[in-house]
Amino acid sequence: MKAPQAKVAHGSRGPVPQGGAELPELRAGQSVGLLKELHILTRDGRLNQDSRRKLKQVQHLFQFIEPLLQELSEDGHSPTLADHGAGKSYLGFILYDLYFKALGRGHIYGIETRADLVERSRALAERLGFGRMSFLNLSVAESAQAGELPDHIDVVTALHACDTATDDAIAFGLLKRARAMVLVPCCQAEVAACLRQGKALQLARTPLAELWRHPLHTRELGSQITNVLRCLYLEASGYQVTVTELVGWEHSMKNELIIARYTGHKKRAAAERLRAILEEFGLEQALGVRFGLQGSSAAPAAI
């Protein structure tokens, strides 16, 4: 049986599922059937609190990605997008429904380590007729060398990719000469672990070590340093970087949104400050290679 189509309400309000109340969270023309398949909407077309939070995050992220796709779609170009840590592919399916479907060209690649979620997404895409979606059962790091992906990807996204998976997504974007990256980091523990290892020595060396003397502060400062290093690395690699909130803090504590657009202007000052921060916190040995400061270039290939 066909899923009921959404009616578009008059004015600025969102679509109305048949037999249900108005849902201002939905965009005009958005597929109610898809949202039911993703279990964002209940069978009777309603939202519970958890689903409303998920939908708000993805819809808000779409507002940042849509202008990038519009720019990349000019002159008949077919934009490509790789979504890392795709999970149930909420983001990929909603991007396809709201943008790629009407565009009639372009391709979305969902990259996910859990085989059951990959198979489920493949089946759903086939059922919905979303023919320009591919799902790969790979880690972010593995995807960089995967033959199923093209040599160039226009947009790289990573929504709540845990710990170093965000760094892997950045490395993927640099390798694939991405025109834009949209990242929401999550659960960053690596730098905090490095800070804990040298805590006693650092406390004796500098009063700044008080910033991470307490375990809670170590975790929070480690997360902050990680994202600062990522932003500097992107700037040193030729990207213009914007950092903002994804949604209100009441919806998610993992809320930092990093948007990077390739300009080709590689900031030398960013590379210098990146090096200085790694040295100041004793992180050169652990993180220098990842951020292009030991035996590798901080800049991507020409785009």
mmCIF file with all atom_site columns, C-alpha atoms in Angstrom, residues 32 36 48 64 75 80 103 105 109 138 144 150 153 179 183 192 211 236 240 246 252 277 291:
data_model
loop_
_atom_site.group_PDB
_atom_site.id
_atom_site.type_symbol
_atom_site.label_atom_id
_atom_site.label_alt_id
_atom_site.label_comp_id
_atom_site.label_asym_id
_atom_site.label_entity_id
_atom_site.label_seq_id
_atom_site.pdbx_PDB_ins_code
_atom_site.Cartn_x
_atom_site.Cartn_y
_atom_site.Cartn_z
_atom_site.occupancy
_atom_site.B_iso_or_equiv
_atom_site.pdbx_formal_charge
_atom_site.auth_seq_id
_atom_site.auth_comp_id
_atom_site.auth_asym_id
_atom_site.auth_atom_id
_atom_site.pdbx_PDB_model_num
ATOM 1  C CA . VAL A 1 32  ? 5.735  11.836 5.212   1.00 0.00 ? 32  VAL A CA 1
ATOM 2  C CA . LYS A 1 36  ? 7.561  6.984  8.731   1.00 0.00 ? 36  LYS A CA 1
ATOM 3  C CA . ASN A 1 48  ? 7.438  11.919 19.885  1.00 0.00 ? 48  ASN A CA 1
ATOM 4  C CA . PHE A 1 64  ? 23.515 24.762 6.122   1.00 0.00 ? 64  PHE A CA 1
ATOM 5  C CA . ASP A 1 75  ? 26.178 24.866 -14.739 1.00 0.00 ? 75  ASP A CA 1
ATOM 6  C CA . THR A 1 80  ? 28.378 14.216 -4.886  1.00 0.00 ? 80  THR A CA 1
ATOM 7  C CA . LEU A 1 103 ? 17.499 18.079 -8.925  1.00 0.00 ? 103 LEU A CA 1
ATOM 8  C CA . ARG A 1 105 ? 21.245 14.327 -10.751 1.00 0.00 ? 105 ARG A CA 1
ATOM 9  C CA . TYR A 1 109 ? 27.204 7.852  -0.499  1.00 0.00 ? 109 TYR A CA 1
ATOM 10 C CA . LEU A 1 138 ? 33.202 0.569  5.684   1.00 0.00 ? 138 LEU A CA 1
ATOM 11 C CA . ALA A 1 144 ? 39.424 6.737  1.627   1.00 0.00 ? 144 ALA A CA 1
ATOM 12 C CA . PRO A 1 150 ? 34.870 8.361  -6.992  1.00 0.00 ? 150 PRO A CA 1
ATOM 13 C CA . ILE A 1 153 ? 33.649 14.143 -3.649  1.00 0.00 ? 153 ILE A CA 1
ATOM 14 C CA . ARG A 1 179 ? 34.696 21.656 -1.928  1.00 0.00 ? 179 ARG A CA 1
ATOM 15 C CA . LEU A 1 183 ? 31.169 18.268 10.632  1.00 0.00 ? 183 LEU A CA 1
ATOM 16 C CA . ALA A 1 192 ? 42.101 14.123 27.004  1.00 0.00 ? 192 ALA A CA 1
ATOM 17 C CA . LEU A 1 211 ? 42.961 24.017 33.140  1.00 0.00 ? 211 LEU A CA 1
ATOM 18 C CA . ALA A 1 236 ? 46.090 25.659 6.782   1.00 0.00 ? 236 ALA A CA 1
ATOM 19 C CA . GLN A 1 240 ? 37.480 29.011 5.152   1.00 0.00 ? 240 GLN A CA 1
ATOM 20 C CA . LEU A 1 246 ? 23.947 23.044 15.364  1.00 0.00 ? 246 LEU A CA 1
ATOM 21 C CA . SER A 1 252 ? 22.103 17.987 22.150  1.00 0.00 ? 252 SER A CA 1
ATOM 22 C CA . ILE A 1 277 ? 49.408 24.537 20.344  1.00 0.00 ? 277 ILE A CA 1
ATOM 23 C CA . PHE A 1 291 ? 47.707 17.360 11.465  1.00 0.00 ? 291 PHE A CA 1
#
